[in-house]
mmCIF file of C-alpha atoms in Angstrom:
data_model
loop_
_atom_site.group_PDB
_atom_site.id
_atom_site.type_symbol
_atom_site.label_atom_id
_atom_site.label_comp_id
_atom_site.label_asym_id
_atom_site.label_seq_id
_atom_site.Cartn_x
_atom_site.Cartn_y
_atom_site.Cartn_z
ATOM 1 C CA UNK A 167 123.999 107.796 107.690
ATOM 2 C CA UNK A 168 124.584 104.051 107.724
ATOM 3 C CA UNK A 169 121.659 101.775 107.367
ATOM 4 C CA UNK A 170 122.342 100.197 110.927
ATOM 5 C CA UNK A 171 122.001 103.995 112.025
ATOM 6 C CA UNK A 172 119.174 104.396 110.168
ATOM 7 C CA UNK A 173 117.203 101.603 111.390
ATOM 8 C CA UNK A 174 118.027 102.642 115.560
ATOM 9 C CA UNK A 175 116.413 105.897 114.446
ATOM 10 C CA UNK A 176 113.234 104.799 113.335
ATOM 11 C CA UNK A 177 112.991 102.466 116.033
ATOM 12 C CA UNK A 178 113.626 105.559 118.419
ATOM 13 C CA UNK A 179 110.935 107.423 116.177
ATOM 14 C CA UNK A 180 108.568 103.896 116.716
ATOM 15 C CA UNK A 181 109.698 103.760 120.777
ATOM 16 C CA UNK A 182 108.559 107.961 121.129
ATOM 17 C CA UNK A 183 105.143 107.279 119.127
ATOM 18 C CA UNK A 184 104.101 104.462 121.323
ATOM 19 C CA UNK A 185 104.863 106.405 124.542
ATOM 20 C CA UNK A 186 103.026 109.501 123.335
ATOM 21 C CA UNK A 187 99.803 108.037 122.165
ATOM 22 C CA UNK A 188 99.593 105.586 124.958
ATOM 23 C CA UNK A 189 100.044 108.323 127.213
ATOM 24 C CA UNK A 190 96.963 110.272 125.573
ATOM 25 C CA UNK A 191 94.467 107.104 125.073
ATOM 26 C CA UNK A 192 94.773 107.133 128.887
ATOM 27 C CA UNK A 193 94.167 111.267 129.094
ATOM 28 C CA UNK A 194 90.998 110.850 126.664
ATOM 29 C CA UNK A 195 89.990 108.057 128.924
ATOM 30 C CA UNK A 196 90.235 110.695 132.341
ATOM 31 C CA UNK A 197 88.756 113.349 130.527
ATOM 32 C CA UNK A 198 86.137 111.133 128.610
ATOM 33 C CA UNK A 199 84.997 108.083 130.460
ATOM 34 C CA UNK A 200 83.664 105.513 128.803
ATOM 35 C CA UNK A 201 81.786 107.629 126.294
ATOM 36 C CA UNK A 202 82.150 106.610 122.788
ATOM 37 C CA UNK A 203 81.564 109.607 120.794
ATOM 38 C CA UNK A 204 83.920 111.371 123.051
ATOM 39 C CA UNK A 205 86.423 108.876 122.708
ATOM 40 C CA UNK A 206 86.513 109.138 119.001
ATOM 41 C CA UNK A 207 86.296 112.892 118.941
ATOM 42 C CA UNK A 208 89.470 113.048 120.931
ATOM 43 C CA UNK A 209 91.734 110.237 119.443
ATOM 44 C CA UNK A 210 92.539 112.252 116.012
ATOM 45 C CA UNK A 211 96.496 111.892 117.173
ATOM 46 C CA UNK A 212 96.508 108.668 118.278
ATOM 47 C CA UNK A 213 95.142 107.382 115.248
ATOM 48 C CA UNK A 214 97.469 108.976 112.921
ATOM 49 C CA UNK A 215 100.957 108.449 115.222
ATOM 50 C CA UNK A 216 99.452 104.740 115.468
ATOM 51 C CA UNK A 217 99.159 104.204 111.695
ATOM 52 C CA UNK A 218 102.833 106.029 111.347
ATOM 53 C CA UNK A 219 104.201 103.141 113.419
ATOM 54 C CA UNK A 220 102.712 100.823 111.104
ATOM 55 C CA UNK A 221 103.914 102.707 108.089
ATOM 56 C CA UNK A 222 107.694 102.730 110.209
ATOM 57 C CA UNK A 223 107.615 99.344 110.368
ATOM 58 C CA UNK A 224 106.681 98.437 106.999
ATOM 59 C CA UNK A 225 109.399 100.805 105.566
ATOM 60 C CA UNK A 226 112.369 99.360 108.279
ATOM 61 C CA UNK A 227 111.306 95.955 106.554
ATOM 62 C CA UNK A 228 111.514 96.821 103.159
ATOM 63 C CA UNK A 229 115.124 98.462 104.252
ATOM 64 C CA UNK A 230 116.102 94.420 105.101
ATOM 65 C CA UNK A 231 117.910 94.324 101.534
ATOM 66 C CA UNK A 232 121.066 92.261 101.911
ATOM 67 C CA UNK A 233 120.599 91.822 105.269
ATOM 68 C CA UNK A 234 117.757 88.913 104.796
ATOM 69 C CA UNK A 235 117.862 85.741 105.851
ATOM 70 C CA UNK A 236 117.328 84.957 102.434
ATOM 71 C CA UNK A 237 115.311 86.730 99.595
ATOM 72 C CA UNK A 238 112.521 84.026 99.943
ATOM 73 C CA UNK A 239 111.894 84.972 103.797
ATOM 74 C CA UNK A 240 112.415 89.178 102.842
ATOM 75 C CA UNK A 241 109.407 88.485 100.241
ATOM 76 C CA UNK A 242 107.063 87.097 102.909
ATOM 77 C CA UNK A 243 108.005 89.493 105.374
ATOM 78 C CA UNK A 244 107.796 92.300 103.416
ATOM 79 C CA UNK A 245 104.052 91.434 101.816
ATOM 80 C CA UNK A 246 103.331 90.615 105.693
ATOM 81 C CA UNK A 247 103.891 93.772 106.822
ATOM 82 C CA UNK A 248 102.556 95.859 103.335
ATOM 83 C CA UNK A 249 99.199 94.086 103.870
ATOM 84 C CA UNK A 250 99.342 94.708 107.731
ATOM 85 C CA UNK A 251 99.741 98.358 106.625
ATOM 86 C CA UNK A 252 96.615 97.930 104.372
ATOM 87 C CA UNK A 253 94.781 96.329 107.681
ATOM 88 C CA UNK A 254 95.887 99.502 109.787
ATOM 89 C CA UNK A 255 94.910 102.235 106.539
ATOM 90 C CA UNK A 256 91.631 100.694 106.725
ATOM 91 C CA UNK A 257 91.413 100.395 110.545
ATOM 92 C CA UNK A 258 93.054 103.468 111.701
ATOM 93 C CA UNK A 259 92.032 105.658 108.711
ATOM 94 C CA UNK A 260 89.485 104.968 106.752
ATOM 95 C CA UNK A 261 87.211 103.324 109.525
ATOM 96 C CA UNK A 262 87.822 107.487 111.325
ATOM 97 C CA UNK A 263 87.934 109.716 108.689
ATOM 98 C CA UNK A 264 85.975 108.995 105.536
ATOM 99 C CA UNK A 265 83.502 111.891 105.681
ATOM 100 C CA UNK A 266 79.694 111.085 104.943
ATOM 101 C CA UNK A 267 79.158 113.446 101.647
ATOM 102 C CA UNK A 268 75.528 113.669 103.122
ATOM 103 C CA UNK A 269 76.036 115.362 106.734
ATOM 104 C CA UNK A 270 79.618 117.538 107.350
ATOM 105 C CA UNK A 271 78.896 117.125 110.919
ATOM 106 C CA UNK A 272 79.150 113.488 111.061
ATOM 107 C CA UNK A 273 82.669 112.513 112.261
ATOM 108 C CA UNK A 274 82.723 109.386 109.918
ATOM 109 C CA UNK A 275 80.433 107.602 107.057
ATOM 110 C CA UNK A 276 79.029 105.295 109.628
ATOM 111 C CA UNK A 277 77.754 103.252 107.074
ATOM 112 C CA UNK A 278 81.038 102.038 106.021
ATOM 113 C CA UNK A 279 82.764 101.549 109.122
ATOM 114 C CA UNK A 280 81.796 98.007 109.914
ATOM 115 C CA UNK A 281 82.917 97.369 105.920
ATOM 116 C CA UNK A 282 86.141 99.143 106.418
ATOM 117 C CA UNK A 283 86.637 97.240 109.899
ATOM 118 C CA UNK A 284 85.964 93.413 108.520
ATOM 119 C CA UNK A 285 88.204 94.294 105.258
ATOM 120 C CA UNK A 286 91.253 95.176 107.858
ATOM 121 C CA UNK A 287 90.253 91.832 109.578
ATOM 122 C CA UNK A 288 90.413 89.951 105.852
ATOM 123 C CA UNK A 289 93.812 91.735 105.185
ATOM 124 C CA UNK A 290 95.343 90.366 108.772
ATOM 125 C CA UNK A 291 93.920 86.828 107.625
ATOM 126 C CA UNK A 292 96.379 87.295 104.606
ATOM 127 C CA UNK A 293 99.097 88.522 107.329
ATOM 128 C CA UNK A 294 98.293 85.068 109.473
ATOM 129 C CA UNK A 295 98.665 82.891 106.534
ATOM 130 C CA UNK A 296 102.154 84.843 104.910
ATOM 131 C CA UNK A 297 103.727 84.358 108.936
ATOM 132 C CA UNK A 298 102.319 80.655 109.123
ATOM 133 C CA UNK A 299 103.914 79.794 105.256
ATOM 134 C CA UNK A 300 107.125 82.149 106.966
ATOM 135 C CA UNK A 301 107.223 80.214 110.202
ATOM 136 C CA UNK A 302 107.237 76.724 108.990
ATOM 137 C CA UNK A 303 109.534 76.925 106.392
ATOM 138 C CA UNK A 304 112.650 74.684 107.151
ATOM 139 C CA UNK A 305 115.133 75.909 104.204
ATOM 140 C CA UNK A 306 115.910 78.680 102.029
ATOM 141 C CA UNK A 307 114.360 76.921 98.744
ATOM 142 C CA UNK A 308 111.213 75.276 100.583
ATOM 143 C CA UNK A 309 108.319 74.829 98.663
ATOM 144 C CA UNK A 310 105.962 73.356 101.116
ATOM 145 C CA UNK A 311 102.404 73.321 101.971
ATOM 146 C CA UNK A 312 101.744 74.017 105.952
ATOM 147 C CA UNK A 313 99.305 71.322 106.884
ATOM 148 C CA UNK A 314 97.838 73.649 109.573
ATOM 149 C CA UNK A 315 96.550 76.338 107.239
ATOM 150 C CA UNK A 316 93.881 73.315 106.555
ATOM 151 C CA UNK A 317 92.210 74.463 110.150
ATOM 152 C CA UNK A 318 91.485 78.026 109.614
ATOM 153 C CA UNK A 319 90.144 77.474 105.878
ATOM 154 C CA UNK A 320 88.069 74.564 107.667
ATOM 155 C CA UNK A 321 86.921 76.890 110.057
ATOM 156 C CA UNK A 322 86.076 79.099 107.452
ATOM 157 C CA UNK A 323 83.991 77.009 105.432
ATOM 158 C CA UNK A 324 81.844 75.438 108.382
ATOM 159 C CA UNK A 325 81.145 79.277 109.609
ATOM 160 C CA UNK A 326 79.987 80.392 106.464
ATOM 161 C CA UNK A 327 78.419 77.471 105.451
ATOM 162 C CA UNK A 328 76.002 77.841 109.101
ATOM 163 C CA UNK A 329 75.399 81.198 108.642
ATOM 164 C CA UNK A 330 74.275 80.453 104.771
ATOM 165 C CA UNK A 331 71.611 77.981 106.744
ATOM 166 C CA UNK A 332 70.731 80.773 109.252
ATOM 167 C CA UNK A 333 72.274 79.259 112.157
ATOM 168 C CA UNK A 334 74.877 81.828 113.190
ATOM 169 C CA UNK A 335 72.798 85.093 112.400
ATOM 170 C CA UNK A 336 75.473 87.530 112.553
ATOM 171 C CA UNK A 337 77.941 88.206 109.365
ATOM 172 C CA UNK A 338 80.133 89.064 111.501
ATOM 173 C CA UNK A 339 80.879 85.514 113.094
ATOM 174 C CA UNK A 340 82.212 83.403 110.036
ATOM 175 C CA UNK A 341 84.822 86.191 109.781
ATOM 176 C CA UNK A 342 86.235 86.761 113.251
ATOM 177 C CA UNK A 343 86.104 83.128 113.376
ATOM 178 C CA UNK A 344 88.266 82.779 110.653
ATOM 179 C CA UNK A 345 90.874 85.061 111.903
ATOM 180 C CA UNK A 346 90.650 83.320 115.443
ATOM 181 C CA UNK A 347 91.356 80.188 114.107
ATOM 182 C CA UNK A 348 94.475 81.872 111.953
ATOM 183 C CA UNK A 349 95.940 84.022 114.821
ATOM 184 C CA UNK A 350 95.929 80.790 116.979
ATOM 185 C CA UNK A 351 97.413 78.457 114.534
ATOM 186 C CA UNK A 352 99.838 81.136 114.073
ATOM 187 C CA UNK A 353 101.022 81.640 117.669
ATOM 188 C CA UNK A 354 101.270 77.627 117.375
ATOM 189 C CA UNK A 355 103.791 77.810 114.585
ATOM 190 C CA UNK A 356 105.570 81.012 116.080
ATOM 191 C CA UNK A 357 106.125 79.166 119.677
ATOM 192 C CA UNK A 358 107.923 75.941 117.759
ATOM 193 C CA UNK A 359 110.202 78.434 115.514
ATOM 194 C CA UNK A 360 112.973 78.348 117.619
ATOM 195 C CA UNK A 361 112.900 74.514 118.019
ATOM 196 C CA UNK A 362 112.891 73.830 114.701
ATOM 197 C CA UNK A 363 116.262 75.834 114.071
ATOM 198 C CA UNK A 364 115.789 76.992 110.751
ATOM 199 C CA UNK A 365 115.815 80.665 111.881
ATOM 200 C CA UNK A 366 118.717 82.025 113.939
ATOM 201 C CA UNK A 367 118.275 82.124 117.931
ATOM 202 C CA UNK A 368 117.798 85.434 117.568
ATOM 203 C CA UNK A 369 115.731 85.960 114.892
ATOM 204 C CA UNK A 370 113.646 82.904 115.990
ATOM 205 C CA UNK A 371 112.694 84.426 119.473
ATOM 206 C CA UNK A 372 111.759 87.617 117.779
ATOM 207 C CA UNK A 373 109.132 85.710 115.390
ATOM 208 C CA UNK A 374 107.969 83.781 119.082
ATOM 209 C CA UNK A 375 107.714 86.770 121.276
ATOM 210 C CA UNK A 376 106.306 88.930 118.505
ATOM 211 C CA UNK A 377 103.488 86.316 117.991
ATOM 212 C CA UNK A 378 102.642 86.082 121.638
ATOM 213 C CA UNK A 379 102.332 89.587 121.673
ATOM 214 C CA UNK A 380 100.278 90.082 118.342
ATOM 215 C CA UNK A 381 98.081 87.430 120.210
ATOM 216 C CA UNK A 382 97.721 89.779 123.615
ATOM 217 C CA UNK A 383 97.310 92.676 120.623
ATOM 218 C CA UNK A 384 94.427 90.631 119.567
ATOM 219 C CA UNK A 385 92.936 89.480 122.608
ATOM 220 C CA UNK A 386 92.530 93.209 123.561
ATOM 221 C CA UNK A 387 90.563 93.695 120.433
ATOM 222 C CA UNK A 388 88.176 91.102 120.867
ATOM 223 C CA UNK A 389 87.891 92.442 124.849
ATOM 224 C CA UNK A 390 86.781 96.077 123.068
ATOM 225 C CA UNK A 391 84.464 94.953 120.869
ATOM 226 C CA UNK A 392 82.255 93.743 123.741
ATOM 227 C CA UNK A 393 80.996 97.029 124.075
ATOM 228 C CA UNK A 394 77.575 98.599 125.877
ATOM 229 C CA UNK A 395 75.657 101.724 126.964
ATOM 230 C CA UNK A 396 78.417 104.499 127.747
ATOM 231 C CA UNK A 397 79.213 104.206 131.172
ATOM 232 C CA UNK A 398 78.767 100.481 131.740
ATOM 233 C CA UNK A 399 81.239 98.101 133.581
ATOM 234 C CA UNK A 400 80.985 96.466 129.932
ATOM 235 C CA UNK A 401 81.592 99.634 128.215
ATOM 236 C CA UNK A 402 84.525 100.396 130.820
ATOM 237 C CA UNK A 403 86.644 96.764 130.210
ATOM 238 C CA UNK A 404 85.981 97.675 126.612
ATOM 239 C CA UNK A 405 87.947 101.104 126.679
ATOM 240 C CA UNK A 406 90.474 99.663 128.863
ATOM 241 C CA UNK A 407 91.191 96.904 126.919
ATOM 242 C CA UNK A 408 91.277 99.155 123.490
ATOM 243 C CA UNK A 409 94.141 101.478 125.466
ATOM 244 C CA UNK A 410 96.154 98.154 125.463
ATOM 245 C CA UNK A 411 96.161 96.817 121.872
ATOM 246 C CA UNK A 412 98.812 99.013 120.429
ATOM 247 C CA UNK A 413 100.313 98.398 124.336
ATOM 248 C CA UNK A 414 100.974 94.683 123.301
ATOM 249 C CA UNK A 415 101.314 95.845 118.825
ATOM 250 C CA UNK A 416 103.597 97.855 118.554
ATOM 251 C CA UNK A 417 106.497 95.879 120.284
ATOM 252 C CA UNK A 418 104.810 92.934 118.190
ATOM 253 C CA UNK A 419 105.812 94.564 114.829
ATOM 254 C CA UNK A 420 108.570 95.825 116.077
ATOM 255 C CA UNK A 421 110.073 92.063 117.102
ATOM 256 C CA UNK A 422 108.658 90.717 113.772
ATOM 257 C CA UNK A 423 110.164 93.620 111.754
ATOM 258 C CA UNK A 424 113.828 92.977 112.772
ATOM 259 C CA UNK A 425 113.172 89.006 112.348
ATOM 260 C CA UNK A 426 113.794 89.627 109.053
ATOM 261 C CA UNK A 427 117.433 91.288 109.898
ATOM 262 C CA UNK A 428 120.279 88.797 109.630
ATOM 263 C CA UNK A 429 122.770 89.331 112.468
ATOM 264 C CA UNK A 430 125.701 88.437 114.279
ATOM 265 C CA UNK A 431 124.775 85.622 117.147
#
């Protein structure tokens, strides 16, 4: 089996994945509502065939070989999409299944979850910054230093430094913050790719459209985590909106994964 081969297959493998577990997120949602601990209960395959579309992804990218762009641009890609993998192992995986040694019965170590959840979000902060230093870069031996990954460390800064003075209460806002203010700058950089004419035109409108769409990704995320009381309009939008982030993240990786691929215009 060629490598060309090889790469339609796993694609095919990615395409079946994201039908099947989009399919059942919407079944749990009929059978379970908008009740959380039913949700969970009932997503053990959707969390494992979404973190083996991650791992799919990650491995078609570290297949690019000769076929990069140039080694510089495989390297970034390929730590992009390892620490992406990270963000999803901790997301997907350990966020569901790390057992509390202290109760059997208790579906996850609850304790954890919220550390497991703002470590995937510091791991997709590294993935923002590797596609911005990726996305900017203007020739194959390019050294430079993106002026507009000044904003998100800025942001960064300002968000701890107010909740160090008590005036953003929650630990929780410095960091999504952060990785706002890095997703944005990245769709920025993404959208101006294929003007800049550095990457192919084909490669370049995978890197755009795979941005917008890791944006919608992340839009939906920060829709779900506005959650309420189980059965709530709030609660509802929250559910609905969680069915659609792998919707909108899978084609995302997908589009970024072959960006990497040199090919025939």
């Amino acid at each position: 089996m060629n490598k060309k081969t090889l790469i339609t297959s796993l694609i095919v493998l990615v395409g079946i994945l994201m039908v099947t577990f989009f399919v059942m997120d919407w079944v749990v949602f009929y059978k379970c509502g908008a009740v959380e601990k039913c949700l969970t209960e009932s997503s053990n395959y959707q969390n494992i065939a979404k973190f083996a579309v991650t791992t799919i992804m990650t491995i078609i990218v570290f297949f690019i070989g000769k076929n990069c762009i140039c080694k510089r641009d495989r390297t970034f890609l390929q730590i992009g999409f390892a620490m992406a993998l990270c963000a999803d192992f901790c997301l997907k995986i350990l966020h569901n299944y790390i057992k509390n040694p202290g109760n059997e019965n208790d579906p996850g170590f609850i304790d954890y979850k919220g550390d497991f959840t703002l470590l995937g979000i510091c791991f997709f902060m590294v993935v923002q910054a590797l596609f911005i230093y990726r996305h900017t870069r203007t020739s194959d031996k390019d050294n430079h230093s993106p002026w507009i990954l000044c904003i998100p460390f800025a942001v960064m800064f300002i968000a701890n430094a107010l909740h160090l003075f008590s005036i953003l209460t929650s630990p929780n806002i410095p960091i999504i913050a952060t990785y706002g203010t890095f997703l944005i700058c990245s769709l920025i950089v993404a959208c101006k790719v294929p003007k800049v004419g550095y990457f192919p035109a084909k490669n370049a409108r995978n890197i755009k459209y795979g941005m917008i769409l890791f944006f919608c990704c992340d839009a939906c995320v920060g829709l779900s985590l506005a959650t309420g009381d189980d059965h709530t309009i709030q609660e509802i939008v929250a559910t609905v909106a969680n069915n659609f982030v792998w919707y909108f993240y899978t084609p995302a990786l997908i589009l970024l994964g072959l960006s990497g691929y040199k090919r025939k215009e």
